[in-house]
Amino acid sequence: MTGLESLRALTGSGDRPPHLGDLFGMEVVSIEHGSVVFAIRPQPRFANFSGTLHGGAYAILLDSAMGCAVHSALAAGLRCTAIELKVNFIRSVALDGGRLLASGKVIHLGRRTATAEGSINDESGRLVAHGSSTCLILPADEQTAVPR
């Protein structure tokens, strides 16, 4: 199964393994070859000490969108894992449940590495955060993130 096929299968109604997105109520908006869009509704349990969305939530959302964008472009028998993540915080987000949309897009897909960029926008379309990621591409059955 290609990366795109496996991601689409995970969003179907069948059984799937639990994942971090379940904790955040992450919803799939779209999955295409090389790009994905996910959404969350910030909740009080995602707060930092200032009472706004914790930076880790931005990072989880961007990491998920960018990593899945790369995964969606992989051939059958391959997987990827992030080896670098950069997040730029633009504005704070209230915890009132307003929907955030995170998009991820592949910039480069090589034989051993891939890069992606991502952004998070609020319901008004304002940029909240953006970032980039580098992923290592591995055979699906390889258990280590270190190339041999």
Short mmCIF file of N, CA and C in Angstrom, two decimals:
data_model
loop_
_atom_site.label_atom_id
_atom_site.label_comp_id
_atom_site.label_asym_id
_atom_site.label_seq_id
_atom_site.Cartn_x
_atom_site.Cartn_y
_atom_site.Cartn_z
N MET A 1 0.85 -1.18 0.00
CA MET A 1 0.00 0.00 0.00
C MET A 1 0.90 1.25 0.00
N THR A 2 0.60 2.22 -0.83
CA THR A 2 1.38 3.46 -0.83
C THR A 2 1.09 4.25 0.44
N GLY A 3 1.90 5.27 0.69
CA GLY A 3 1.67 6.12 1.85
C GLY A 3 0.31 6.79 1.80
N LEU A 4 -0.09 7.27 0.64
CA LEU A 4 -1.40 7.91 0.48
C LEU A 4 -2.51 6.91 0.77
N GLU A 5 -2.40 5.73 0.24
CA GLU A 5 -3.43 4.71 0.48
C GLU A 5 -3.52 4.34 1.95
N SER A 6 -2.37 4.22 2.63
CA SER A 6 -2.39 3.84 4.04
C SER A 6 -2.98 4.96 4.91
N LEU A 7 -2.69 6.22 4.59
CA LEU A 7 -3.29 7.32 5.35
C LEU A 7 -4.79 7.37 5.15
N ARG A 8 -5.23 7.20 3.93
CA ARG A 8 -6.67 7.21 3.66
C ARG A 8 -7.37 6.04 4.34
N ALA A 9 -6.70 4.89 4.40
CA ALA A 9 -7.28 3.73 5.08
C ALA A 9 -7.44 4.00 6.58
N LEU A 10 -6.47 4.71 7.16
CA LEU A 10 -6.55 5.02 8.60
C LEU A 10 -7.70 5.96 8.92
N THR A 11 -8.13 6.75 7.96
CA THR A 11 -9.22 7.70 8.22
C THR A 11 -10.58 7.09 7.93
N GLY A 12 -10.60 5.86 7.42
CA GLY A 12 -11.85 5.19 7.13
C GLY A 12 -12.57 4.77 8.40
N SER A 13 -13.67 4.11 8.24
CA SER A 13 -14.49 3.73 9.39
C SER A 13 -14.04 2.43 10.04
N GLY A 14 -13.06 1.75 9.46
CA GLY A 14 -12.59 0.48 10.01
C GLY A 14 -11.74 0.67 11.25
N ASP A 15 -11.30 -0.45 11.79
CA ASP A 15 -10.42 -0.41 12.97
C ASP A 15 -9.08 0.20 12.58
N ARG A 16 -8.52 0.98 13.50
CA ARG A 16 -7.20 1.55 13.31
C ARG A 16 -6.55 1.67 14.66
N PRO A 17 -5.22 1.67 14.68
CA PRO A 17 -4.55 1.80 15.98
C PRO A 17 -4.74 3.21 16.53
N PRO A 18 -4.72 3.36 17.86
CA PRO A 18 -4.83 4.70 18.45
C PRO A 18 -3.58 5.51 18.10
N HIS A 19 -3.73 6.83 18.08
CA HIS A 19 -2.59 7.71 17.79
C HIS A 19 -2.76 9.02 18.55
N LEU A 20 -1.71 9.82 18.55
CA LEU A 20 -1.69 11.06 19.31
C LEU A 20 -2.83 12.01 18.92
N GLY A 21 -3.20 12.00 17.66
CA GLY A 21 -4.29 12.86 17.21
C GLY A 21 -5.58 12.62 17.97
N ASP A 22 -5.78 11.39 18.47
CA ASP A 22 -6.98 11.09 19.25
C ASP A 22 -7.03 11.93 20.52
N LEU A 23 -5.89 12.15 21.16
CA LEU A 23 -5.84 12.94 22.40
C LEU A 23 -6.25 14.39 22.16
N PHE A 24 -5.99 14.89 20.98
CA PHE A 24 -6.26 16.29 20.65
C PHE A 24 -7.54 16.48 19.87
N GLY A 25 -8.25 15.41 19.60
CA GLY A 25 -9.46 15.52 18.80
C GLY A 25 -9.15 15.99 17.39
N MET A 26 -8.00 15.59 16.88
CA MET A 26 -7.58 16.01 15.54
C MET A 26 -8.49 15.39 14.50
N GLU A 27 -8.93 16.22 13.59
CA GLU A 27 -9.77 15.72 12.50
C GLU A 27 -9.06 15.90 11.17
N VAL A 28 -9.31 14.98 10.27
CA VAL A 28 -8.74 15.04 8.93
C VAL A 28 -9.67 15.88 8.07
N VAL A 29 -9.12 16.93 7.47
CA VAL A 29 -9.89 17.76 6.55
C VAL A 29 -9.66 17.28 5.13
N SER A 30 -8.40 17.04 4.77
CA SER A 30 -8.09 16.50 3.44
C SER A 30 -6.74 15.79 3.46
N ILE A 31 -6.64 14.78 2.61
CA ILE A 31 -5.39 14.06 2.40
C ILE A 31 -5.25 13.87 0.89
N GLU A 32 -4.21 14.46 0.35
CA GLU A 32 -3.89 14.33 -1.07
C GLU A 32 -2.43 13.91 -1.19
N HIS A 33 -1.99 13.57 -2.37
CA HIS A 33 -0.60 13.21 -2.58
C HIS A 33 0.28 14.43 -2.31
N GLY A 34 1.10 14.35 -1.26
CA GLY A 34 2.03 15.42 -0.92
C GLY A 34 1.47 16.55 -0.09
N SER A 35 0.21 16.48 0.30
CA SER A 35 -0.36 17.55 1.15
C SER A 35 -1.51 17.02 1.99
N VAL A 36 -1.61 17.56 3.19
CA VAL A 36 -2.71 17.21 4.09
C VAL A 36 -3.17 18.46 4.82
N VAL A 37 -4.40 18.40 5.33
CA VAL A 37 -4.93 19.45 6.20
C VAL A 37 -5.62 18.76 7.36
N PHE A 38 -5.23 19.14 8.58
CA PHE A 38 -5.84 18.64 9.80
C PHE A 38 -6.43 19.82 10.57
N ALA A 39 -7.34 19.53 11.49
CA ALA A 39 -7.94 20.58 12.31
C ALA A 39 -8.06 20.13 13.76
N ILE A 40 -7.98 21.10 14.67
CA ILE A 40 -8.29 20.86 16.08
C ILE A 40 -9.09 22.05 16.60
N ARG A 41 -9.74 21.83 17.71
CA ARG A 41 -10.41 22.91 18.45
C ARG A 41 -9.70 23.02 19.80
N PRO A 42 -8.93 24.10 20.01
CA PRO A 42 -8.22 24.25 21.28
C PRO A 42 -9.18 24.20 22.48
N GLN A 43 -8.74 23.53 23.52
CA GLN A 43 -9.52 23.35 24.73
C GLN A 43 -8.70 23.76 25.93
N PRO A 44 -9.36 24.05 27.06
CA PRO A 44 -8.62 24.45 28.26
C PRO A 44 -7.53 23.47 28.67
N ARG A 45 -7.70 22.19 28.40
CA ARG A 45 -6.67 21.20 28.79
C ARG A 45 -5.40 21.32 27.95
N PHE A 46 -5.41 22.16 26.89
CA PHE A 46 -4.23 22.40 26.06
C PHE A 46 -3.51 23.68 26.48
N ALA A 47 -3.84 24.21 27.64
CA ALA A 47 -3.33 25.52 28.06
C ALA A 47 -1.88 25.49 28.54
N ASN A 48 -1.22 26.63 28.35
CA ASN A 48 0.07 26.87 28.99
C ASN A 48 -0.21 27.67 30.26
N PHE A 49 0.84 28.11 30.95
CA PHE A 49 0.63 28.85 32.20
C PHE A 49 0.04 30.24 31.97
N SER A 50 0.07 30.73 30.75
CA SER A 50 -0.52 32.03 30.43
C SER A 50 -1.99 31.93 30.07
N GLY A 51 -2.50 30.71 29.98
CA GLY A 51 -3.91 30.53 29.67
C GLY A 51 -4.22 30.54 28.17
N THR A 52 -3.20 30.39 27.35
CA THR A 52 -3.41 30.29 25.90
C THR A 52 -2.91 28.92 25.44
N LEU A 53 -3.02 28.65 24.15
CA LEU A 53 -2.62 27.36 23.61
C LEU A 53 -1.12 27.12 23.85
N HIS A 54 -0.80 25.97 24.40
CA HIS A 54 0.58 25.59 24.68
C HIS A 54 1.35 25.41 23.38
N GLY A 55 2.62 25.83 23.36
CA GLY A 55 3.46 25.69 22.17
C GLY A 55 3.60 24.26 21.70
N GLY A 56 3.54 23.32 22.63
CA GLY A 56 3.62 21.92 22.24
C GLY A 56 2.45 21.49 21.37
N ALA A 57 1.29 22.11 21.57
CA ALA A 57 0.13 21.79 20.73
C ALA A 57 0.36 22.28 19.30
N TYR A 58 0.95 23.48 19.16
CA TYR A 58 1.31 23.96 17.81
C TYR A 58 2.26 22.95 17.16
N ALA A 59 3.27 22.51 17.92
CA ALA A 59 4.28 21.60 17.39
C ALA A 59 3.67 20.26 17.00
N ILE A 60 2.78 19.73 17.82
CA ILE A 60 2.12 18.46 17.50
C ILE A 60 1.31 18.60 16.22
N LEU A 61 0.59 19.68 16.10
CA LEU A 61 -0.24 19.89 14.91
C LEU A 61 0.61 20.03 13.66
N LEU A 62 1.67 20.84 13.73
CA LEU A 62 2.54 21.00 12.57
C LEU A 62 3.31 19.71 12.25
N ASP A 63 3.84 19.04 13.26
CA ASP A 63 4.57 17.80 13.05
C ASP A 63 3.67 16.76 12.39
N SER A 64 2.45 16.67 12.83
CA SER A 64 1.50 15.72 12.25
C SER A 64 1.19 16.06 10.80
N ALA A 65 0.90 17.32 10.53
CA ALA A 65 0.55 17.73 9.16
C ALA A 65 1.73 17.54 8.21
N MET A 66 2.90 17.98 8.62
CA MET A 66 4.06 17.87 7.73
C MET A 66 4.50 16.42 7.55
N GLY A 67 4.53 15.66 8.64
CA GLY A 67 4.92 14.26 8.55
C GLY A 67 3.96 13.44 7.71
N CYS A 68 2.67 13.69 7.87
CA CYS A 68 1.70 12.96 7.06
C CYS A 68 1.73 13.40 5.60
N ALA A 69 2.06 14.67 5.35
CA ALA A 69 2.22 15.11 3.96
C ALA A 69 3.33 14.32 3.29
N VAL A 70 4.45 14.16 3.99
CA VAL A 70 5.55 13.36 3.45
C VAL A 70 5.10 11.92 3.27
N HIS A 71 4.46 11.37 4.30
CA HIS A 71 4.02 9.97 4.23
C HIS A 71 3.09 9.75 3.03
N SER A 72 2.25 10.73 2.74
CA SER A 72 1.29 10.59 1.64
C SER A 72 1.97 10.51 0.28
N ALA A 73 3.23 10.91 0.20
CA ALA A 73 3.96 10.90 -1.07
C ALA A 73 4.87 9.68 -1.21
N LEU A 74 4.91 8.82 -0.19
CA LEU A 74 5.83 7.68 -0.22
C LEU A 74 5.28 6.50 -1.01
N ALA A 75 6.18 5.76 -1.62
CA ALA A 75 5.83 4.53 -2.32
C ALA A 75 5.53 3.44 -1.30
N ALA A 76 4.92 2.38 -1.77
CA ALA A 76 4.62 1.24 -0.90
C ALA A 76 5.92 0.71 -0.30
N GLY A 77 5.83 0.27 0.97
CA GLY A 77 6.98 -0.32 1.64
C GLY A 77 7.90 0.67 2.32
N LEU A 78 7.53 1.96 2.31
CA LEU A 78 8.36 2.99 2.95
C LEU A 78 7.59 3.68 4.06
N ARG A 79 8.34 4.23 5.00
CA ARG A 79 7.77 5.06 6.07
C ARG A 79 8.73 6.21 6.30
N CYS A 80 8.33 7.15 7.14
CA CYS A 80 9.21 8.27 7.44
C CYS A 80 9.13 8.61 8.92
N THR A 81 10.17 9.27 9.38
CA THR A 81 10.20 9.77 10.74
C THR A 81 10.89 11.13 10.74
N ALA A 82 10.40 12.03 11.56
CA ALA A 82 10.98 13.37 11.61
C ALA A 82 12.36 13.32 12.25
N ILE A 83 13.31 14.03 11.64
CA ILE A 83 14.64 14.17 12.23
C ILE A 83 14.93 15.63 12.57
N GLU A 84 14.03 16.52 12.16
CA GLU A 84 14.17 17.95 12.48
C GLU A 84 12.80 18.60 12.37
N LEU A 85 12.51 19.49 13.31
CA LEU A 85 11.25 20.21 13.32
C LEU A 85 11.51 21.64 13.73
N LYS A 86 11.03 22.58 12.97
CA LYS A 86 11.17 24.01 13.28
C LYS A 86 9.78 24.60 13.33
N VAL A 87 9.48 25.30 14.43
CA VAL A 87 8.18 25.94 14.60
C VAL A 87 8.39 27.43 14.86
N ASN A 88 7.68 28.25 14.12
CA ASN A 88 7.67 29.70 14.32
C ASN A 88 6.30 30.09 14.86
N PHE A 89 6.27 30.62 16.07
CA PHE A 89 5.01 31.04 16.69
C PHE A 89 4.73 32.48 16.29
N ILE A 90 3.57 32.73 15.72
CA ILE A 90 3.21 34.06 15.23
C ILE A 90 2.28 34.79 16.20
N ARG A 91 1.27 34.10 16.68
CA ARG A 91 0.34 34.72 17.63
C ARG A 91 -0.22 33.68 18.58
N SER A 92 -0.65 34.15 19.73
CA SER A 92 -1.23 33.24 20.72
C SER A 92 -2.66 32.89 20.29
N VAL A 93 -3.14 31.78 20.82
CA VAL A 93 -4.46 31.28 20.48
C VAL A 93 -5.26 31.11 21.76
N ALA A 94 -6.46 31.66 21.77
CA ALA A 94 -7.36 31.51 22.90
C ALA A 94 -7.88 30.07 22.94
N LEU A 95 -8.35 29.66 24.09
CA LEU A 95 -8.83 28.29 24.28
C LEU A 95 -10.34 28.21 24.22
N ASP A 96 -10.94 29.03 23.37
CA ASP A 96 -12.39 29.11 23.27
C ASP A 96 -13.00 28.10 22.31
N GLY A 97 -12.19 27.22 21.76
CA GLY A 97 -12.71 26.19 20.88
C GLY A 97 -12.77 26.58 19.42
N GLY A 98 -12.28 27.78 19.08
CA GLY A 98 -12.22 28.17 17.67
C GLY A 98 -11.32 27.21 16.91
N ARG A 99 -11.76 26.79 15.78
CA ARG A 99 -11.05 25.77 15.00
C ARG A 99 -9.75 26.31 14.41
N LEU A 100 -8.70 25.48 14.48
CA LEU A 100 -7.42 25.76 13.85
C LEU A 100 -7.21 24.76 12.72
N LEU A 101 -6.72 25.25 11.59
CA LEU A 101 -6.42 24.39 10.45
C LEU A 101 -4.91 24.35 10.23
N ALA A 102 -4.38 23.16 10.17
CA ALA A 102 -2.94 22.98 9.92
C ALA A 102 -2.77 22.29 8.59
N SER A 103 -1.98 22.90 7.73
CA SER A 103 -1.71 22.28 6.43
C SER A 103 -0.23 21.93 6.34
N GLY A 104 0.05 20.82 5.71
CA GLY A 104 1.42 20.38 5.47
C GLY A 104 1.58 20.08 3.99
N LYS A 105 2.75 20.41 3.46
CA LYS A 105 3.02 20.24 2.03
C LYS A 105 4.47 19.80 1.84
N VAL A 106 4.67 18.79 1.01
CA VAL A 106 6.01 18.32 0.68
C VAL A 106 6.71 19.35 -0.20
N ILE A 107 7.94 19.68 0.17
CA ILE A 107 8.77 20.59 -0.61
C ILE A 107 9.78 19.81 -1.44
N HIS A 108 10.35 18.76 -0.83
CA HIS A 108 11.34 17.93 -1.51
C HIS A 108 11.16 16.49 -1.05
N LEU A 109 11.16 15.58 -2.00
CA LEU A 109 11.09 14.15 -1.69
C LEU A 109 12.27 13.47 -2.36
N GLY A 110 13.23 13.09 -1.55
CA GLY A 110 14.41 12.41 -2.06
C GLY A 110 14.36 10.92 -1.76
N ARG A 111 15.47 10.25 -1.99
CA ARG A 111 15.54 8.81 -1.74
C ARG A 111 15.63 8.51 -0.24
N ARG A 112 16.36 9.32 0.53
CA ARG A 112 16.55 9.07 1.96
C ARG A 112 15.98 10.16 2.87
N THR A 113 15.76 11.35 2.34
CA THR A 113 15.18 12.42 3.15
C THR A 113 14.11 13.16 2.37
N ALA A 114 13.25 13.83 3.12
CA ALA A 114 12.22 14.68 2.53
C ALA A 114 12.07 15.92 3.40
N THR A 115 11.65 17.00 2.81
CA THR A 115 11.37 18.21 3.58
C THR A 115 9.94 18.64 3.30
N ALA A 116 9.35 19.27 4.32
CA ALA A 116 7.97 19.74 4.20
C ALA A 116 7.86 21.07 4.92
N GLU A 117 6.84 21.83 4.53
CA GLU A 117 6.52 23.07 5.23
C GLU A 117 5.07 22.99 5.68
N GLY A 118 4.77 23.73 6.72
CA GLY A 118 3.41 23.71 7.24
C GLY A 118 3.01 25.05 7.81
N SER A 119 1.71 25.23 7.94
CA SER A 119 1.19 26.45 8.56
C SER A 119 -0.07 26.12 9.33
N ILE A 120 -0.33 26.94 10.34
CA ILE A 120 -1.57 26.84 11.11
C ILE A 120 -2.28 28.18 10.99
N ASN A 121 -3.56 28.13 10.63
CA ASN A 121 -4.37 29.34 10.52
C ASN A 121 -5.60 29.20 11.39
N ASP A 122 -6.08 30.33 11.93
CA ASP A 122 -7.31 30.29 12.71
C ASP A 122 -8.52 30.36 11.77
N GLU A 123 -9.71 30.37 12.34
CA GLU A 123 -10.93 30.37 11.53
C GLU A 123 -11.07 31.60 10.65
N SER A 124 -10.41 32.69 11.04
CA SER A 124 -10.45 33.92 10.24
C SER A 124 -9.39 33.92 9.15
N GLY A 125 -8.59 32.87 9.09
CA GLY A 125 -7.55 32.78 8.08
C GLY A 125 -6.24 33.41 8.50
N ARG A 126 -6.17 33.93 9.74
CA ARG A 126 -4.92 34.55 10.22
C ARG A 126 -3.89 33.48 10.53
N LEU A 127 -2.66 33.75 10.12
CA LEU A 127 -1.56 32.83 10.40
C LEU A 127 -1.26 32.83 11.89
N VAL A 128 -1.19 31.65 12.46
CA VAL A 128 -0.93 31.46 13.89
C VAL A 128 0.50 30.96 14.11
N ALA A 129 0.94 30.06 13.23
CA ALA A 129 2.29 29.49 13.31
C ALA A 129 2.63 28.89 11.96
N HIS A 130 3.93 28.73 11.73
CA HIS A 130 4.38 28.03 10.54
C HIS A 130 5.68 27.32 10.87
N GLY A 131 6.06 26.38 10.03
CA GLY A 131 7.26 25.63 10.33
C GLY A 131 7.74 24.82 9.16
N SER A 132 8.80 24.06 9.43
CA SER A 132 9.37 23.17 8.44
C SER A 132 9.84 21.90 9.14
N SER A 133 10.00 20.87 8.35
CA SER A 133 10.42 19.59 8.89
C SER A 133 11.29 18.85 7.89
N THR A 134 12.24 18.10 8.42
CA THR A 134 13.02 17.17 7.61
C THR A 134 12.69 15.77 8.11
N CYS A 135 12.40 14.88 7.19
CA CYS A 135 12.06 13.50 7.54
C CYS A 135 13.05 12.54 6.92
N LEU A 136 13.34 11.49 7.64
CA LEU A 136 14.16 10.39 7.15
C LEU A 136 13.23 9.36 6.56
N ILE A 137 13.54 8.87 5.37
CA ILE A 137 12.72 7.86 4.71
C ILE A 137 13.37 6.50 4.92
N LEU A 138 12.58 5.55 5.39
CA LEU A 138 13.06 4.22 5.76
C LEU A 138 12.17 3.13 5.18
N PRO A 139 12.72 1.92 5.03
CA PRO A 139 11.84 0.79 4.71
C PRO A 139 10.85 0.59 5.87
N ALA A 140 9.64 0.21 5.55
CA ALA A 140 8.60 0.06 6.58
C ALA A 140 8.98 -0.94 7.66
N ASP A 141 9.79 -1.92 7.34
CA ASP A 141 10.15 -2.94 8.32
C ASP A 141 11.41 -2.62 9.11
N GLU A 142 12.07 -1.52 8.80
CA GLU A 142 13.28 -1.13 9.54
C GLU A 142 12.88 -0.51 10.87
N GLN A 143 13.47 -0.99 11.96
CA GLN A 143 13.07 -0.57 13.29
C GLN A 143 13.86 0.61 13.85
N THR A 144 14.88 1.05 13.18
CA THR A 144 15.71 2.13 13.70
C THR A 144 15.59 3.37 12.83
N ALA A 145 15.78 4.53 13.42
CA ALA A 145 15.76 5.78 12.67
C ALA A 145 17.15 6.17 12.19
N VAL A 146 18.14 5.30 12.45
CA VAL A 146 19.52 5.60 12.05
C VAL A 146 19.83 4.85 10.76
N PRO A 147 20.22 5.57 9.69
CA PRO A 147 20.54 4.87 8.44
C PRO A 147 21.73 3.94 8.62
N ARG A 148 21.73 2.85 7.92
CA ARG A 148 22.82 1.88 8.02
C ARG A 148 23.84 2.10 6.96
#
